[in-house]
PDB file of C-alpha atoms in Angstrom:
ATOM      1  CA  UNK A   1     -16.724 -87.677 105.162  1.00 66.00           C
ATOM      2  CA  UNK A   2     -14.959 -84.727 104.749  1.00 76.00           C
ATOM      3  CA  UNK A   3     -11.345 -85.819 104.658  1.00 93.00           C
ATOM      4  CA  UNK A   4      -8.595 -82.738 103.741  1.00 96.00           C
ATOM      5  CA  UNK A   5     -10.794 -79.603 103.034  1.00 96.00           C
ATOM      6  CA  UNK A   6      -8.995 -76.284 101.607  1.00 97.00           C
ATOM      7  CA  UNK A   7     -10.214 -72.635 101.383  1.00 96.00           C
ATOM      8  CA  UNK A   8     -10.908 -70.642  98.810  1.00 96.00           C
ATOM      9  CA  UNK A   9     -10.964 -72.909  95.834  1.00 96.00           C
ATOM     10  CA  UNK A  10      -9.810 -70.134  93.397  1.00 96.00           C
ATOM     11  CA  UNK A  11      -8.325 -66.755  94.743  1.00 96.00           C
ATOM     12  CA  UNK A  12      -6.643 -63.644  92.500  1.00 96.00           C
ATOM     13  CA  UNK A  13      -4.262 -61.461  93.901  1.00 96.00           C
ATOM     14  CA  UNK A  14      -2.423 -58.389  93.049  1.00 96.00           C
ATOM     15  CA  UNK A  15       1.612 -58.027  93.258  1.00 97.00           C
ATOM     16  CA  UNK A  16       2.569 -57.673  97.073  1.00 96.00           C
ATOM     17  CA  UNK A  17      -0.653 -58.603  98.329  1.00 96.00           C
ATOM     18  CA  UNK A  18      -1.035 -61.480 101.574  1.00 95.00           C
ATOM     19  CA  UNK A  19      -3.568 -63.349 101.820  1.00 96.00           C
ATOM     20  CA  UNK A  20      -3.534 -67.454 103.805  1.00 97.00           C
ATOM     21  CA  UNK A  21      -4.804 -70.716 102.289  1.00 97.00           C
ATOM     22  CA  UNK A  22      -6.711 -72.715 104.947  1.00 98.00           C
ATOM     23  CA  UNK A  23      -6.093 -76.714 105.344  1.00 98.00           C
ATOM     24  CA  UNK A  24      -8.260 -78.612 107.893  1.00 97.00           C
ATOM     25  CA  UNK A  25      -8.004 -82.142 108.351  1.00 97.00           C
ATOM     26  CA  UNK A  26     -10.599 -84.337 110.311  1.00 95.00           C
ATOM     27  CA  UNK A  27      -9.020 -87.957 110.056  1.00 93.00           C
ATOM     28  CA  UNK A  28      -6.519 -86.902 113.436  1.00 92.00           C
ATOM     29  CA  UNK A  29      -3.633 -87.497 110.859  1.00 92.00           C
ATOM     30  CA  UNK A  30      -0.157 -86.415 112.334  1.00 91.00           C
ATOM     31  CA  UNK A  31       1.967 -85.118 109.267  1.00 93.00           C
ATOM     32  CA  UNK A  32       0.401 -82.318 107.289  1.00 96.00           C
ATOM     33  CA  UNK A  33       1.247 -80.716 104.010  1.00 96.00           C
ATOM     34  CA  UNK A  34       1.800 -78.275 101.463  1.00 97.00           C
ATOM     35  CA  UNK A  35       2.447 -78.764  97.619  1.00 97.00           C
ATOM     36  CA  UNK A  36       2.002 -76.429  94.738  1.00 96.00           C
ATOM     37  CA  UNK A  37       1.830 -77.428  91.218  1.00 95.00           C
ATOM     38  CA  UNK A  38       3.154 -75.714  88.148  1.00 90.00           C
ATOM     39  CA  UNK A  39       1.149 -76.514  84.868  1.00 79.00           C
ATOM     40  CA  UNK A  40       3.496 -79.271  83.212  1.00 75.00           C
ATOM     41  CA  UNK A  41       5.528 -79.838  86.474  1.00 81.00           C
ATOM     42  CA  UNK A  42       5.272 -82.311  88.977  1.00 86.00           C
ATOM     43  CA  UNK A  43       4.452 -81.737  92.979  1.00 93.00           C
ATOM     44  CA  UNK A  44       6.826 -79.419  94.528  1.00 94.00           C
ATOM     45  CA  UNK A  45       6.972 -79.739  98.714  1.00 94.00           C
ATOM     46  CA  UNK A  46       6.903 -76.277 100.280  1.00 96.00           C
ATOM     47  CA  UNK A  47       6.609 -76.838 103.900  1.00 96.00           C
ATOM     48  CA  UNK A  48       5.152 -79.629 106.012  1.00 95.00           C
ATOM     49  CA  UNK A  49       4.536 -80.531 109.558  1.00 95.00           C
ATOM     50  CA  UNK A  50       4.895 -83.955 111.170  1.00 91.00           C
ATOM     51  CA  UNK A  51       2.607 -82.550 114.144  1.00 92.00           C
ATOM     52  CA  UNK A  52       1.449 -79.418 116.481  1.00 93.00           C
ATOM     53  CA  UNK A  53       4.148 -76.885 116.981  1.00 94.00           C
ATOM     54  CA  UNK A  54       6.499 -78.775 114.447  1.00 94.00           C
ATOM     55  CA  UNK A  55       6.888 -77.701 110.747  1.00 96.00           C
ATOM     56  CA  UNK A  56       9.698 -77.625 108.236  1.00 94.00           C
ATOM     57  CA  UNK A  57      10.607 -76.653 104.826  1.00 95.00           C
ATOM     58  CA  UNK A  58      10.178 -78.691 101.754  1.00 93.00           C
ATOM     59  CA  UNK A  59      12.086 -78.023  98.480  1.00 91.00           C
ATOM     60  CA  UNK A  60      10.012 -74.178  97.708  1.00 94.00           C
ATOM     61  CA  UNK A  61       9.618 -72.456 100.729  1.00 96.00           C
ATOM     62  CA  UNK A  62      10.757 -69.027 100.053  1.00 96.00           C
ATOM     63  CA  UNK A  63       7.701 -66.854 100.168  1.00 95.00           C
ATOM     64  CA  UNK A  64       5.974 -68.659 101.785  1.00 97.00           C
ATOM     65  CA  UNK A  65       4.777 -69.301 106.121  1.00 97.00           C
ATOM     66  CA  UNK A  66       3.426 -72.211 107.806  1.00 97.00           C
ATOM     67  CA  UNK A  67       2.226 -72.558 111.367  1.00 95.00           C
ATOM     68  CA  UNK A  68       0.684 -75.444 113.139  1.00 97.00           C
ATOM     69  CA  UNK A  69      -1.547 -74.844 116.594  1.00 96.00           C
ATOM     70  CA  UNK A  70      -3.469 -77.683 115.594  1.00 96.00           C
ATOM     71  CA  UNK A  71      -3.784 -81.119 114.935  1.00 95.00           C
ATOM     72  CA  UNK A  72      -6.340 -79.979 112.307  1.00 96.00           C
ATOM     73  CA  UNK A  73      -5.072 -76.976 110.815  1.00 97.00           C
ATOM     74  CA  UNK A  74      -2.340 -76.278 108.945  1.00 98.00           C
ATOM     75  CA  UNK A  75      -2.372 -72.857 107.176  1.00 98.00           C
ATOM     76  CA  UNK A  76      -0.186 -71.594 104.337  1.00 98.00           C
ATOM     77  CA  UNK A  77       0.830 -67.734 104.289  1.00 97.00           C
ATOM     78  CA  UNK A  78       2.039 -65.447 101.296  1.00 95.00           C
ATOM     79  CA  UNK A  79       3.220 -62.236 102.866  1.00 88.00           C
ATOM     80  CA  UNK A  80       4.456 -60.707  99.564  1.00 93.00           C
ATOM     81  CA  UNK A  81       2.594 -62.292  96.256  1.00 95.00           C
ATOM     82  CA  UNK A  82       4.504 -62.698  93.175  1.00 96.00           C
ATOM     83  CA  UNK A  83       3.620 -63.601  90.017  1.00 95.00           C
ATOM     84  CA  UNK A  84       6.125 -66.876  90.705  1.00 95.00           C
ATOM     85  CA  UNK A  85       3.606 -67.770  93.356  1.00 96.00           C
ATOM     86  CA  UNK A  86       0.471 -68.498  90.887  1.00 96.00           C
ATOM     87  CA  UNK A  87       0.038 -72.369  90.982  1.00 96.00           C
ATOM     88  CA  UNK A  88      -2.027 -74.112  92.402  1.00 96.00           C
ATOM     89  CA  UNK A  89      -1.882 -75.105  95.771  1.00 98.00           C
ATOM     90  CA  UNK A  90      -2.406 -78.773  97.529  1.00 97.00           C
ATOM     91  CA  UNK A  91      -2.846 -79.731 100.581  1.00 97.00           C
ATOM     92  CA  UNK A  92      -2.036 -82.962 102.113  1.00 96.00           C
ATOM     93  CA  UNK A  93      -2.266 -84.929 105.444  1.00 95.00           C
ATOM     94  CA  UNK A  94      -1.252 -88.682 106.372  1.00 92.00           C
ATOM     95  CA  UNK A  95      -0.084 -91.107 109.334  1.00 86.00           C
ATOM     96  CA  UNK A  96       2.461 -92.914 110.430  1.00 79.00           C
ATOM     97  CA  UNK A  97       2.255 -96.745 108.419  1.00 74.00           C
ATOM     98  CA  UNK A  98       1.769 -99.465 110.534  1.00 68.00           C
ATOM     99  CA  UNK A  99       3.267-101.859 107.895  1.00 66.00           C
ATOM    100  CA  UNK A 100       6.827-100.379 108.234  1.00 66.00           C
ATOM    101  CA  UNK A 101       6.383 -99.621 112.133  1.00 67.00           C
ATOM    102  CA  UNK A 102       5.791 -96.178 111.535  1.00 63.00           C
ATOM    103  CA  UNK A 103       9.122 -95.285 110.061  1.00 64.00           C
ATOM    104  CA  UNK A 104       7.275 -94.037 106.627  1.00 70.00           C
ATOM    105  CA  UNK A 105       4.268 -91.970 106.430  1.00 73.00           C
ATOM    106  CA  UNK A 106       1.281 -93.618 104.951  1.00 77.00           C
ATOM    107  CA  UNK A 107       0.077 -92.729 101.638  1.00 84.00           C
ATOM    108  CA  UNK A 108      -1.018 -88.704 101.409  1.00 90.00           C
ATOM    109  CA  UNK A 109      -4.675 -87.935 101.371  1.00 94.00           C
ATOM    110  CA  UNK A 110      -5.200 -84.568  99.270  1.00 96.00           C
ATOM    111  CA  UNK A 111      -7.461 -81.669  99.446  1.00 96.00           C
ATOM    112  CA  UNK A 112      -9.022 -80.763  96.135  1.00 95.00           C
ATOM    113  CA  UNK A 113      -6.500 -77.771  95.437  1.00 96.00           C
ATOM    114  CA  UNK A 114      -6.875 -74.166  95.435  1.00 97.00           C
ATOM    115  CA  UNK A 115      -5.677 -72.265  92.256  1.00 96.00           C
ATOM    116  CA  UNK A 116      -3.682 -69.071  92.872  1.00 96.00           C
ATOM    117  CA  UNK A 117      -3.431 -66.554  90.295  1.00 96.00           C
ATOM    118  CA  UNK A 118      -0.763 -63.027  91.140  1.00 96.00           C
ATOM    119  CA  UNK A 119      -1.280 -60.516  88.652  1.00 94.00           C
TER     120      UNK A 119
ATOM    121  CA  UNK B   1      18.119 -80.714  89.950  1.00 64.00           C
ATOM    122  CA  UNK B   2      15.337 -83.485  89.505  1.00 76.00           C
ATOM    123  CA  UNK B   3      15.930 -86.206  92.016  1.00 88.00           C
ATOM    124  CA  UNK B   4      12.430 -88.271  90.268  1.00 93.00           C
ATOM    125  CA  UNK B   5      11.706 -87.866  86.948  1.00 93.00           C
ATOM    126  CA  UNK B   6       8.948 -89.232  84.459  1.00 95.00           C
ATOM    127  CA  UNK B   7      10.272 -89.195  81.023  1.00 91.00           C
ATOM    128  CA  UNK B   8       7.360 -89.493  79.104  1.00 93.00           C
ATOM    129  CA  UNK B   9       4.815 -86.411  79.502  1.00 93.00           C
ATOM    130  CA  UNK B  10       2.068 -88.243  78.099  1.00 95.00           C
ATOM    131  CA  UNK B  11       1.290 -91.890  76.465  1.00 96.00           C
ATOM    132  CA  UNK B  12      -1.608 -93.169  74.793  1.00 97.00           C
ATOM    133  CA  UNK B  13      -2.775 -96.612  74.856  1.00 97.00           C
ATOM    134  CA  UNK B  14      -6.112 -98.411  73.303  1.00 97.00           C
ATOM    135  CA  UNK B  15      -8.640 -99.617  75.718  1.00 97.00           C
ATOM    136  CA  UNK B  16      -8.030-103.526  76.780  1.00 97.00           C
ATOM    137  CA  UNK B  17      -4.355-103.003  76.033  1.00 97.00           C
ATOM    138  CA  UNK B  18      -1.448-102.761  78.695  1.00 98.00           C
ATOM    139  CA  UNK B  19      -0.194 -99.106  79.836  1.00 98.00           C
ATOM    140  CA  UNK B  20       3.318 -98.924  81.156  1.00 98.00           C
ATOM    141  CA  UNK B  21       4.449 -95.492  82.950  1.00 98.00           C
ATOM    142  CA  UNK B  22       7.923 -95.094  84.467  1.00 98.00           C
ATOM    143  CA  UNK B  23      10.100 -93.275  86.984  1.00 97.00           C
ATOM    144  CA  UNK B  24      13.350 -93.216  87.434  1.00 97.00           C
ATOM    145  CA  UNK B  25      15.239 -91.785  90.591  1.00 96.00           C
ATOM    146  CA  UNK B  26      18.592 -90.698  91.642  1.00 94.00           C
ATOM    147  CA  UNK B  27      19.009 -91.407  95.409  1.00 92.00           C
ATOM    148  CA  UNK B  28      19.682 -95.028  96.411  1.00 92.00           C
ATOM    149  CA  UNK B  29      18.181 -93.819 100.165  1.00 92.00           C
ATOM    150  CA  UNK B  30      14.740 -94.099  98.626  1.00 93.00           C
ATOM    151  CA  UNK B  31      12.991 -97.084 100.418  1.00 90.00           C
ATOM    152  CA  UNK B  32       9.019 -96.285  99.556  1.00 92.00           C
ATOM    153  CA  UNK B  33       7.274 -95.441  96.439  1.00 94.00           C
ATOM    154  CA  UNK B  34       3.930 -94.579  94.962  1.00 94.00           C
ATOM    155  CA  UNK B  35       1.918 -94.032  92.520  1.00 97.00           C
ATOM    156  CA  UNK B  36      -0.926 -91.558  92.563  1.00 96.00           C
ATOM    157  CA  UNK B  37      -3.534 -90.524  89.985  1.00 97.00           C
ATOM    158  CA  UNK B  38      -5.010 -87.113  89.017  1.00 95.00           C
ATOM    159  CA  UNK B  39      -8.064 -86.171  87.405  1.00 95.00           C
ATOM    160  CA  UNK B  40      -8.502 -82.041  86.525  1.00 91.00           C
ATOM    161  CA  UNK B  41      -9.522 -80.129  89.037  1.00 88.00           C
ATOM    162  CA  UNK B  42      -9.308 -82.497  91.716  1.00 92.00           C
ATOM    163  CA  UNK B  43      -6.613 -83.775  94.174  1.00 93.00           C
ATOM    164  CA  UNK B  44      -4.058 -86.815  93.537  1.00 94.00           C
ATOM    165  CA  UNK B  45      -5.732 -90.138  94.910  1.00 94.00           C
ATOM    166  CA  UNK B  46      -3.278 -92.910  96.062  1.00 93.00           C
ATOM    167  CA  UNK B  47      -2.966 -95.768  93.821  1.00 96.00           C
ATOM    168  CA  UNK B  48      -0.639 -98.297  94.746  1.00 95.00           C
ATOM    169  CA  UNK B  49       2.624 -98.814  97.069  1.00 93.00           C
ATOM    170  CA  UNK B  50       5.982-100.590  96.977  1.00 93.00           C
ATOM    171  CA  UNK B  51       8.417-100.756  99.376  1.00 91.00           C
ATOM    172  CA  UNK B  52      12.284-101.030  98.317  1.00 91.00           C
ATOM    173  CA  UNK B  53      12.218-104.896 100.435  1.00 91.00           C
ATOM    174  CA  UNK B  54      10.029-105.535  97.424  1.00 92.00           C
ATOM    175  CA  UNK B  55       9.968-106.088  93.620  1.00 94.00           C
ATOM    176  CA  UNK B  56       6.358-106.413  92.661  1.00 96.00           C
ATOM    177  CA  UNK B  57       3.362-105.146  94.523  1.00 95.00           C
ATOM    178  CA  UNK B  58       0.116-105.803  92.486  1.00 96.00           C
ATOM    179  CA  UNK B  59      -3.487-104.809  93.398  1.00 95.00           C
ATOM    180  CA  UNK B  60      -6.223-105.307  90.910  1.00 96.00           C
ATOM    181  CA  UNK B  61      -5.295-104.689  87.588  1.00 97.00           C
ATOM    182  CA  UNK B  62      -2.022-102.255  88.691  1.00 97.00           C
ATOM    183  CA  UNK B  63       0.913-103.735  88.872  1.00 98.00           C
ATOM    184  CA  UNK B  64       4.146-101.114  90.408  1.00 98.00           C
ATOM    185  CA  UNK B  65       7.570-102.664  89.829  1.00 98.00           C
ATOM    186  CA  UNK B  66      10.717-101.655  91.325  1.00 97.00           C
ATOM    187  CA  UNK B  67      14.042-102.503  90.142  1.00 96.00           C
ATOM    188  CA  UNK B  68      16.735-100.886  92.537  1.00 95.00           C
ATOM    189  CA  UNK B  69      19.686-101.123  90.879  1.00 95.00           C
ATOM    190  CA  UNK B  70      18.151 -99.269  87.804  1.00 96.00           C
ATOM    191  CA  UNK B  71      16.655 -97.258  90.149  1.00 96.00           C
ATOM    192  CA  UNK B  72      13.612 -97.743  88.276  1.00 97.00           C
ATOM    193  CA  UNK B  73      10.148 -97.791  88.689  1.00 96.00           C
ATOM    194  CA  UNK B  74       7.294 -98.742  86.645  1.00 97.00           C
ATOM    195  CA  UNK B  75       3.046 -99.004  86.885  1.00 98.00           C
ATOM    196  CA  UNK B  76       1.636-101.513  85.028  1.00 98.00           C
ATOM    197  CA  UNK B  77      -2.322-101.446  84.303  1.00 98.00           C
ATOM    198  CA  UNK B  78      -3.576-104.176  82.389  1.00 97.00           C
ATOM    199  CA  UNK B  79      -6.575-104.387  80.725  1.00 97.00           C
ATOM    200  CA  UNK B  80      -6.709-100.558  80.498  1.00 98.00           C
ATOM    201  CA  UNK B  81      -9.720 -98.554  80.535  1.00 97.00           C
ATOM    202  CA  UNK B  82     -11.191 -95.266  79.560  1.00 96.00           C
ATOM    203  CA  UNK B  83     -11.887 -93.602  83.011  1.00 96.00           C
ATOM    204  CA  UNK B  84      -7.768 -94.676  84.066  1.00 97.00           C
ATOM    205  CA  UNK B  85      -7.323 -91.488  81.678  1.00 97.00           C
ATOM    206  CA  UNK B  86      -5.165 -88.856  84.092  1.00 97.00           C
ATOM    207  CA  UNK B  87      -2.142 -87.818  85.214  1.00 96.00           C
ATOM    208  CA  UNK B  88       0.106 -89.993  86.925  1.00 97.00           C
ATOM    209  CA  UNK B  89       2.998 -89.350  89.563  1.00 96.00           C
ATOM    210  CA  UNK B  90       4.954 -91.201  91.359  1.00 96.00           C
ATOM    211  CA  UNK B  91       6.124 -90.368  94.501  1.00 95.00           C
ATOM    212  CA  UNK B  92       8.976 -91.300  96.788  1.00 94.00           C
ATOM    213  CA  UNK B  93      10.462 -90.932 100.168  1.00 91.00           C
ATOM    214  CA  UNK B  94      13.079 -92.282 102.629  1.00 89.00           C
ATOM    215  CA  UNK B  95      12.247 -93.988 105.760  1.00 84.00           C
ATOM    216  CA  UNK B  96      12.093 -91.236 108.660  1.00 81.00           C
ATOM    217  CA  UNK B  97      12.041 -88.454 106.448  1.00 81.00           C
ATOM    218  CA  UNK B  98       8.021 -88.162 106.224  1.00 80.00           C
ATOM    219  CA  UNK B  99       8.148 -86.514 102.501  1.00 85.00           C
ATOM    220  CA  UNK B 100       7.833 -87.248  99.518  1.00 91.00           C
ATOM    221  CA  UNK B 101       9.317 -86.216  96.643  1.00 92.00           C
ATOM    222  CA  UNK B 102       6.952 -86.091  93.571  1.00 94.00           C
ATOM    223  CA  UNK B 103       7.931 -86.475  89.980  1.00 94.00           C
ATOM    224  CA  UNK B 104       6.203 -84.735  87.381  1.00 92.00           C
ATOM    225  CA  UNK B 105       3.954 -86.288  85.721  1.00 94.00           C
ATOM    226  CA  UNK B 106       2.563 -88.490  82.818  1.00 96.00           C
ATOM    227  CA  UNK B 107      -0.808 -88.042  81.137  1.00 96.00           C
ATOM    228  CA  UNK B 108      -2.431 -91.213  80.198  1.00 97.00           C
ATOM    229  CA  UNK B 109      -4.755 -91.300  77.645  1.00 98.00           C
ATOM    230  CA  UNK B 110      -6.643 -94.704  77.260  1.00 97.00           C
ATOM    231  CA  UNK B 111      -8.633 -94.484  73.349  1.00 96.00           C
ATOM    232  CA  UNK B 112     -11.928 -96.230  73.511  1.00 91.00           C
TER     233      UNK B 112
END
């Protein structure tokens, strides 16, 4: 049951480098995710995508590209690393709740994180 | 500028007691809330769900209470126990939006 898997678990980069964080969902969830975390700071939305072809930006998006093909997939993209951009990085998927008729996406289901470090 | 904020960073509790962690929020447009908990070096796991038609929502020993016109939330876990030890968030969202916005964060620490 694998749920929301992300790639690579633990990456360093130098200043200016690119590199993509894979997100792969199997549970044919609609609205995808990305959140990074700061050490003492809560969840901070970068970008998400409430399907294929659709994405927007959270509250950090600068730096940062999304694109979704896929129902599956939902990649993250740092053209230019910074040192601002070490965190580490969540990914997320969920559904539409039936409860409130679809109005408010269920609760998130979270990949295990991947911890970025820009030196 | 925080919209969701947890005021206390971290709280410690003894084991059988009650543990009490709030959030408070600006925007009245919030309508769903949540409560997740994080263990080190693993993802946040849902906990429990309220939704603003609400005032209570309990499951098992967690309680989430929302008061609206404080624009208040609290978890309530009662008896508390040694593996509840983690970070909490709570989350929240408005209807249609499909985001939510996180707040940062209280480390529970239940003493055996």
């Amino acid at each position: 049951n694998a749920g929301v898997t992300q790639t690579p678990k633990f990456r360093i980069l130098k200043i200016g480098q690119s590199m993509t964080l894979q997100c792969t969902q199997d549970m044919n969830h609609n609205y995808m995710y990305w959140y990074r975390q700061d050490p003492g700071m809560g969840l901070k939305l970068i970008y998400y995508s409430v399907g294929a072809g659709i994405t927007d930006k959270g509250e950090v998006p600068n730096g940062y590209n999304v694109s979704r093909s896929t129902t599956e997939d939902f990649p993250l993209r740092l053209e230019l690393a910074a040192p601002s951009q070490t965190s580490v990085y969540f990914c997320a998927s969920s559904y539409p709740d039936p409860r409130t008729s679809g109005s408010v996406t269920g609760e998130l289901f979270f990949g295990e994180g991947s911890r970025l470090t820009v030196l | 500028d925080q919209q969701v904020k947890q005021n206390s960073p971290s709280l410690s509790v003894q084991e059988g007691r009650i543990s009490i962690l709030n959030c408070d929020y600006t925007n009245s447009m919030f309508d769903y809330f949540l409560w997740y908990k994080k263990y080190p070096a693993e993802g946040p796991t849902f906990l429990i769900s309220i939704s603003s038609i609400k005032d209570k929502n309990e499951d098992g020993r967690f309680t989430v209470f929302l008061n609206k016109s404080a624009k208040h939330l609290s978890l309530h876990i009662v008896p508390s126990q040694p593996g509840d030890s983690a970070v909490y968030f709570c989350a929240v969202t408005t209807s249609g939006t499909y985001k939510y916005i996180f707040g940062t964060g209280t480390r529970l620490k239940v003493l055996a």
